[in-house]
């Protein structure tokens, strides 16, 4: 059987259990269905995951001391997630991908949530500059599902072949547009059985 190449684009780089779970699950589901796939190794700047970053707000002696005290724990956690991604995710640099010839799935996770993506929609998760006619989303989340936010995202997806969203209320609102591209997806973590998952970082 000939394999086809599908690239996924999601929040795999966040040091977060849900982020790595959903990235792993979608990739494994595609592999199980004989699809050659890889996750684009995109690290957005708005993910401030520096080990030396302080919590939001004014700098204080208390915050500095807290950062010093918790540094070993945070370092161990960061290394664990890094090792998990290296071992269990098939990643590829965006520079190694001819996106114009690829089939691309963005999502799942909250890739269209402006409160996460620096206060504005991330053009890369909308494939804004990608000249490709095989763009899809799977279980993508908008976050604050106001009519304005949903309308803004929807207006940026004109060249998507399929638009899969995770929240039922977002699907219900988009369904009013009678757009056959709109589908309601479950989170990809439910595509696998519990026994299909490796141990996640502690």
Backbone as numpy.savetxt, mean C-alpha at the origin, in Angstrom:
# Nx Ny Nz CAx CAy CAz Cx Cy Cz
2.19 -23.24 -19.04 1.34 -22.05 -19.04 2.23 -20.80 -19.04
1.92 -19.84 -19.89 2.68 -18.60 -19.92 2.32 -17.74 -18.72
3.33 -17.17 -18.11 3.10 -16.29 -16.98 3.00 -14.85 -17.47
2.22 -14.06 -16.76 2.17 -12.64 -17.05 2.73 -11.88 -15.86
3.31 -10.75 -16.10 3.93 -9.96 -15.05 2.94 -8.92 -14.52
2.69 -8.97 -13.22 1.86 -7.96 -12.57 2.67 -7.33 -11.44
2.70 -6.01 -11.42 3.37 -5.30 -10.34 2.34 -4.75 -9.36
2.65 -4.87 -8.09 1.78 -4.29 -7.06 2.49 -3.07 -6.47
1.70 -2.13 -6.00 2.22 -0.89 -5.44 1.39 -0.55 -4.22
2.01 -0.57 -3.04 1.24 -0.40 -1.82 2.13 0.14 -0.71
1.64 0.12 0.54 2.39 0.62 1.69 3.25 -0.48 2.31
3.92 -1.26 1.51 4.70 -2.39 2.04 5.86 -1.92 2.92
6.34 -0.68 2.71 7.55 -0.22 3.39 7.29 0.33 4.79
6.04 0.44 5.18 5.74 0.93 6.53 6.04 -0.16 7.56
6.64 0.23 8.67 6.92 -0.72 9.75 5.65 -0.93 10.56
4.74 -1.63 9.95 3.39 -1.79 10.49 2.90 -3.18 10.12
2.31 -3.89 11.08 1.87 -5.26 10.82 0.88 -5.34 9.68
-0.13 -4.46 9.68 -1.13 -4.49 8.63 -0.54 -4.23 7.26
0.45 -3.33 7.20 1.06 -2.98 5.91 1.79 -4.17 5.29
2.61 -4.85 6.08 3.36 -5.97 5.51 2.46 -7.18 5.28
1.46 -7.36 6.12 0.53 -8.48 5.93 -0.20 -8.37 4.60
-0.79 -7.17 4.34 -1.59 -7.03 3.13 -0.72 -7.12 1.88
0.50 -6.59 1.94 1.40 -6.69 0.79 1.78 -8.14 0.52
2.10 -8.86 1.58 2.47 -10.27 1.45 1.30 -11.10 0.93
0.11 -10.86 1.47 -1.06 -11.67 1.11 -1.41 -11.53 -0.37
-1.43 -10.31 -0.88 -1.78 -10.12 -2.28 -0.73 -10.75 -3.19
0.53 -10.58 -2.82 1.60 -11.18 -3.63 1.50 -12.70 -3.64
1.27 -13.30 -2.48 1.19 -14.76 -2.40 -0.03 -15.29 -3.15
-1.12 -14.54 -3.11 -2.32 -14.97 -3.85 -2.04 -14.98 -5.34
-1.36 -13.97 -5.84 -1.03 -13.92 -7.26 -0.08 -15.06 -7.64
0.91 -15.30 -6.80 1.86 -16.38 -7.06 1.16 -17.73 -7.07
0.23 -17.92 -6.13 -0.51 -19.18 -6.06 -1.35 -19.41 -7.31
-1.69 -18.32 -8.00 -2.47 -18.42 -9.24 -1.57 -18.34 -10.48
-0.29 -18.72 -10.29 0.67 -18.85 -11.39 0.96 -17.53 -12.09
0.90 -16.44 -11.35 1.17 -15.13 -11.92 2.52 -14.65 -11.41
3.38 -14.29 -12.33 4.69 -13.76 -11.99 4.50 -12.31 -11.53
4.93 -12.01 -10.32 4.62 -10.71 -9.74 5.76 -10.19 -8.90
5.77 -8.90 -8.68 6.72 -8.26 -7.78 6.10 -6.98 -7.25
6.54 -6.58 -6.07 6.05 -5.36 -5.44 7.07 -4.24 -5.72
6.58 -3.12 -6.20 7.46 -1.98 -6.48 7.93 -1.38 -5.16
9.24 -1.28 -5.01 9.85 -0.88 -3.73 9.86 0.64 -3.61
8.69 1.20 -3.34 8.51 2.65 -3.24 8.50 3.06 -1.78
9.35 4.03 -1.42 9.45 4.52 -0.05 9.06 6.01 -0.03
7.80 6.31 0.24 7.37 7.72 0.24 8.08 8.53 1.32
8.35 9.78 1.01 9.02 10.65 1.97 8.17 10.96 3.19
6.83 10.90 3.04 5.98 11.25 4.17 5.96 10.17 5.24
6.55 9.00 4.98 6.73 8.01 6.04 8.00 8.36 6.82
7.83 9.13 7.88 8.97 9.55 8.69 9.30 8.42 9.67
10.10 7.47 9.21 10.40 6.30 10.02 11.83 6.35 10.56
12.39 7.55 10.67 13.74 7.69 11.21 13.78 7.24 12.67
14.81 6.52 13.02 14.98 6.08 14.41 15.24 7.24 15.34
15.60 8.37 14.78 15.95 9.52 15.60 14.85 10.58 15.64
13.73 10.28 15.00 12.62 11.23 14.98 11.93 11.27 16.34
11.55 12.48 16.77 10.81 12.65 18.02 9.32 12.66 17.71
8.52 12.44 18.74 7.08 12.49 18.56 6.65 13.92 18.22
5.49 14.08 17.57 5.06 15.41 17.14 4.95 16.39 18.31
5.10 17.66 17.99 4.98 18.70 19.01 6.32 19.30 19.38
6.29 20.25 20.32 7.52 20.92 20.73 8.55 19.95 21.30
9.82 20.23 21.01 10.91 19.41 21.54 11.08 19.68 23.03
11.23 18.62 23.79 11.41 18.77 25.23 12.45 17.77 25.72
12.97 18.02 26.91 13.94 17.09 27.51 13.31 15.71 27.69
12.06 15.69 28.08 11.35 14.42 28.28 11.29 13.61 26.98
10.99 14.28 25.88 10.91 13.59 24.59 12.27 13.04 24.19
13.31 13.81 24.41 14.65 13.38 24.03 15.06 12.16 24.85
14.80 12.20 26.17 15.14 11.07 27.03 14.34 9.83 26.65
13.06 10.03 26.34 12.21 8.91 25.93 12.74 8.27 24.65
13.20 9.11 23.71 13.75 8.60 22.46 15.02 7.79 22.70
15.85 8.25 23.62 17.09 7.54 23.93 16.79 6.19 24.59
15.86 6.20 25.54 15.53 4.99 26.29 14.91 3.92 25.40
14.05 4.35 24.48 13.33 3.38 23.64 14.08 3.03 22.36
15.25 3.63 22.15 15.99 3.40 20.91 16.28 1.92 20.65
16.78 1.13 21.62 17.07 -0.29 21.33 15.84 -1.07 20.88
14.69 -0.79 21.50 13.45 -1.49 21.13 13.02 -1.11 19.71
13.11 0.17 19.39 12.71 0.62 18.06 13.66 0.11 16.99
14.94 0.04 17.32 15.92 -0.49 16.38 15.65 -1.97 16.08
15.37 -2.74 17.12 15.06 -4.16 16.93 13.82 -4.34 16.06
12.80 -3.53 16.32 11.56 -3.63 15.54 11.82 -3.29 14.07
12.58 -2.22 13.85 12.86 -1.80 12.47 13.65 -2.88 11.73
14.62 -3.47 12.39 15.41 -4.53 11.76 14.56 -5.75 11.45
13.61 -6.06 12.32 12.73 -7.22 12.12 11.86 -7.03 10.88
11.28 -5.84 10.73 10.46 -5.58 9.56 11.30 -5.59 8.29
12.49 -5.04 8.37 13.39 -5.03 7.21 13.72 -6.46 6.79
14.03 -7.30 7.74 14.36 -8.69 7.44 13.16 -9.44 6.87
11.97 -9.15 7.40 10.76 -9.79 6.89 10.55 -9.44 5.42
10.69 -8.16 5.09 10.49 -7.74 3.70 11.53 -8.39 2.78
12.75 -8.45 3.23 13.80 -9.06 2.41 13.56 -10.55 2.19
13.02 -11.21 3.20 12.86 -12.66 3.13 11.58 -13.08 2.43
10.50 -12.33 2.66 9.19 -12.82 2.22 8.51 -12.00 1.13
9.04 -10.83 0.80 8.44 -10.05 -0.27 9.37 -10.00 -1.47
8.81 -10.22 -2.64 9.57 -10.10 -3.87 9.47 -8.65 -4.32
10.56 -7.91 -4.15 10.56 -6.48 -4.41 11.38 -6.15 -5.66
11.02 -5.06 -6.29 11.79 -4.58 -7.43 11.83 -3.07 -7.40
12.96 -2.49 -7.78 13.08 -1.04 -7.84 12.22 -0.49 -8.97
11.65 0.68 -8.74 10.83 1.30 -9.78 11.67 1.59 -11.01
12.96 1.75 -10.84 13.85 2.00 -11.97 14.04 0.78 -12.86
13.67 -0.39 -12.33 13.82 -1.63 -13.09 12.55 -2.04 -13.81
11.53 -1.22 -13.73 10.22 -1.58 -14.28 9.86 -0.65 -15.43
9.49 -1.22 -16.56 8.93 -0.45 -17.66 7.43 -0.36 -17.42
7.02 0.67 -16.68 5.63 0.77 -16.26 4.67 0.91 -17.43
5.15 1.41 -18.56 4.27 1.57 -19.71 3.84 0.23 -20.30
4.59 -0.82 -20.00 4.26 -2.15 -20.53 3.71 -3.09 -19.46
3.54 -2.57 -18.25 3.18 -3.42 -17.12 1.70 -3.39 -16.83
1.25 -4.42 -16.13 -0.05 -4.39 -15.47 0.22 -4.05 -14.02
-0.45 -3.03 -13.51 -0.14 -2.51 -12.18 -1.39 -2.52 -11.31
-1.24 -3.05 -10.10 -2.31 -3.02 -9.10 -1.85 -2.16 -7.94
-2.57 -1.07 -7.68 -2.27 -0.25 -6.51 -3.19 -0.68 -5.37
-2.64 -0.74 -4.16 -3.40 -1.18 -3.00 -3.00 -2.59 -2.62
-3.53 -3.05 -1.48 -4.59 -2.36 -0.74 -3.98 -1.29 0.19
-4.55 -1.18 1.37 -4.13 -0.22 2.38 -4.65 1.17 2.02
-4.32 2.15 2.88 -4.91 3.49 2.77 -4.07 4.39 1.86
-3.84 3.92 0.65 -2.97 4.64 -0.28 -3.56 5.96 -0.76
-4.88 6.13 -0.62 -5.52 7.38 -1.04 -6.02 8.18 0.16
-5.43 7.96 1.32 -5.80 8.68 2.54 -4.85 9.87 2.71
-5.36 11.06 2.49 -4.52 12.25 2.51 -3.93 12.54 3.89
-4.57 12.06 4.94 -4.02 12.28 6.28 -2.76 11.45 6.51
-2.53 10.45 5.66 -1.32 9.62 5.73 -0.29 10.08 4.71
-0.77 10.50 3.54 0.14 10.81 2.43 0.53 12.29 2.37
0.76 12.88 3.53 1.30 14.24 3.58 0.31 15.35 3.32
-0.99 15.08 3.47 -2.01 16.12 3.31 -2.52 16.28 1.89
-2.00 15.49 0.97 -2.47 15.55 -0.42 -2.37 14.15 -1.01
-3.07 13.92 -2.11 -3.01 12.62 -2.77 -1.63 12.41 -3.38
-1.09 11.23 -3.21 0.21 10.87 -3.77 0.00 10.47 -5.23
0.56 11.26 -6.15 0.37 10.99 -7.58 0.84 9.60 -7.99
1.86 9.09 -7.29 2.38 7.79 -7.69 1.36 6.69 -7.43
0.59 6.79 -6.34 -0.44 5.80 -6.06 -1.69 5.99 -6.93
-1.70 7.07 -7.69 -2.74 7.28 -8.70 -2.21 6.98 -10.09
-0.92 6.58 -10.15 -0.23 6.28 -11.41 -0.38 7.44 -12.38
-0.26 8.65 -11.81 -0.56 9.88 -12.56 0.30 10.03 -13.81
1.60 9.74 -13.69 2.51 9.97 -14.82 2.83 8.68 -15.59
2.11 7.62 -15.29 2.37 6.33 -15.92 1.50 6.17 -17.16
2.14 6.03 -18.31 1.41 5.86 -19.57 1.18 4.36 -19.79
0.10 3.88 -19.25 -0.20 2.44 -19.29 -1.71 2.27 -19.32
-2.19 1.27 -20.05 -3.64 1.06 -20.14 -4.09 -0.14 -19.31
-3.25 -0.55 -18.35 -3.60 -1.70 -17.51 -3.41 -1.33 -16.04
-4.17 -0.34 -15.59 -4.09 0.14 -14.22 -5.31 -0.34 -13.43
-5.05 -0.89 -12.26 -6.11 -1.38 -11.40 -5.84 -0.96 -9.95
-6.89 -0.94 -9.16 -6.71 -0.86 -7.71 -7.39 -2.06 -7.09
-6.83 -2.50 -5.95 -7.45 -3.61 -5.23 -7.58 -3.22 -3.76
-8.81 -3.20 -3.28 -9.10 -2.91 -1.87 -8.41 -1.65 -1.39
-8.36 -0.64 -2.24 -7.74 0.62 -1.86 -8.66 1.41 -0.94
-8.06 2.10 0.02 -8.84 2.84 1.01 -8.58 4.33 0.89
-9.64 5.11 1.09 -9.55 6.56 1.01 -9.36 7.18 2.38
-9.73 6.46 3.43 -9.61 7.01 4.78 -10.87 7.77 5.13
-10.79 9.10 5.17 -11.97 9.91 5.47 -12.90 9.89 4.26
-13.97 9.12 4.40 -14.83 8.85 3.24 -15.90 9.92 3.07
-15.49 11.18 3.05 -16.44 12.25 2.77 -16.71 12.28 1.28
-17.83 12.88 0.92 -18.19 12.97 -0.50 -17.12 13.72 -1.28
-16.52 14.74 -0.65 -15.48 15.52 -1.32 -14.24 14.66 -1.57
-13.80 13.91 -0.55 -12.60 13.08 -0.71 -12.82 11.99 -1.75
-13.98 11.34 -1.69 -14.28 10.29 -2.64 -14.32 10.85 -4.06
-14.95 12.01 -4.22 -15.03 12.63 -5.53 -13.67 13.02 -6.07
-12.79 13.50 -5.18 -11.45 13.90 -5.61 -10.66 12.70 -6.11
-10.72 11.60 -5.37 -10.00 10.40 -5.79 -10.58 9.86 -7.09
-11.89 9.73 -7.14 -12.54 9.17 -8.33 -12.20 9.97 -9.58
-12.12 11.28 -9.44 -11.82 12.13 -10.58 -10.41 11.96 -11.11
-9.55 11.29 -10.33 -8.17 11.07 -10.75 -7.94 9.67 -11.31
-9.02 8.90 -11.46 -8.88 7.50 -11.87 -9.50 7.21 -13.23
-9.54 8.21 -14.06 -10.21 8.06 -15.36 -9.61 6.97 -16.23
-8.29 6.76 -16.11 -7.65 5.78 -16.98 -7.41 4.43 -16.31
-8.06 4.21 -15.15 -7.99 2.90 -14.50 -8.98 1.94 -15.17
-8.55 0.71 -15.37 -9.42 -0.31 -15.97 -10.40 -0.84 -14.94
-9.92 -1.01 -13.71 -10.77 -1.49 -12.62 -10.45 -0.73 -11.35
-11.50 -0.42 -10.58 -11.32 0.33 -9.33 -11.91 -0.48 -8.19
-11.05 -1.14 -7.43 -11.49 -1.92 -6.29 -11.25 -1.15 -5.01
-12.29 -1.01 -4.18 -12.17 -0.28 -2.92 -12.48 -1.22 -1.76
-11.98 -0.85 -0.58 -12.08 -1.73 0.57 -13.33 -1.48 1.42
-13.71 -0.20 1.58 -14.82 0.12 2.48 -16.15 0.05 1.73
-17.12 -0.59 2.37 -18.43 -0.76 1.74 -19.11 0.59 1.50
-18.97 1.52 2.44 -19.65 2.81 2.26 -19.05 3.60 1.10
-17.74 3.44 0.85 -17.13 4.08 -0.32 -17.66 3.43 -1.60
-17.76 2.11 -1.59 -18.32 1.40 -2.74 -19.76 1.85 -3.01
-20.54 1.99 -1.95 -21.94 2.39 -2.11 -22.04 3.77 -2.76
-21.19 4.69 -2.35 -21.24 6.03 -2.92 -20.78 6.03 -4.38
-19.72 5.28 -4.66 -19.22 5.23 -6.04 -20.18 4.49 -6.96
-20.92 3.54 -6.41 -21.87 2.76 -7.22 -22.95 3.64 -7.82
-23.21 4.77 -7.21 -24.24 5.67 -7.72 -23.84 6.26 -9.08
-22.57 6.14 -9.42 -22.09 6.68 -10.68 -22.31 5.71 -11.85
-22.84 4.52 -11.55 -23.10 3.50 -12.58 -21.85 3.23 -13.42
-20.73 3.16 -12.74 -19.45 2.89 -13.39 -19.11 1.42 -13.18
-19.08 0.65 -14.25 -18.86 -0.79 -14.15 -17.46 -1.16 -13.67
-16.57 -0.19 -13.58 -15.22 -0.47 -13.09 -15.18 -0.62 -11.58
-16.20 -0.16 -10.89 -16.19 -0.12 -9.43 -16.53 -1.49 -8.86
-15.67 -2.01 -7.98 -15.96 -3.27 -7.29 -15.58 -3.11 -5.82
-16.20 -3.94 -5.00 -15.93 -3.94 -3.56 -15.07 -5.17 -3.25
-13.86 -4.93 -2.73 -12.93 -6.01 -2.42 -12.78 -6.19 -0.91
-12.54 -7.42 -0.51 -12.14 -7.66 0.87 -10.65 -7.38 0.99
-10.20 -7.14 2.20 -8.77 -6.93 2.43 -8.02 -8.16 1.97
-6.86 -8.01 1.32 -6.14 -9.19 0.80 -5.71 -10.18 1.87
-5.67 -9.77 3.13 -5.27 -10.73 4.16 -6.24 -11.90 4.23
-7.47 -11.69 3.74 -8.47 -12.76 3.76 -8.39 -13.66 2.54
-7.45 -13.39 1.64 -7.25 -14.25 0.48 -6.47 -15.51 0.83
-5.80 -15.50 1.99 -4.99 -16.63 2.42 -5.57 -17.26 3.67
-5.18 -18.48 3.93 -5.51 -19.14 5.19 -4.49 -18.73 6.25
-4.86 -18.85 7.50 -3.95 -18.46 8.59 -2.65 -19.24 8.54
-2.72 -20.48 8.04 -1.51 -21.31 7.97 -0.55 -20.87 6.86
-1.01 -19.97 5.99 -0.17 -19.51 4.89 0.78 -18.40 5.29
0.63 -17.88 6.51 1.42 -16.74 6.93 2.66 -17.18 7.71
3.81 -16.55 7.40 5.01 -16.76 8.22 4.89 -15.95 9.50
5.83 -16.13 10.41 5.84 -15.34 11.61 6.19 -13.91 11.27
5.43 -12.97 11.85 5.70 -11.56 11.64 6.65 -11.04 12.72
7.25 -9.90 12.48 8.20 -9.35 13.47 7.52 -9.09 14.80
8.28 -9.25 15.87 7.74 -8.96 17.22 8.28 -7.64 17.71
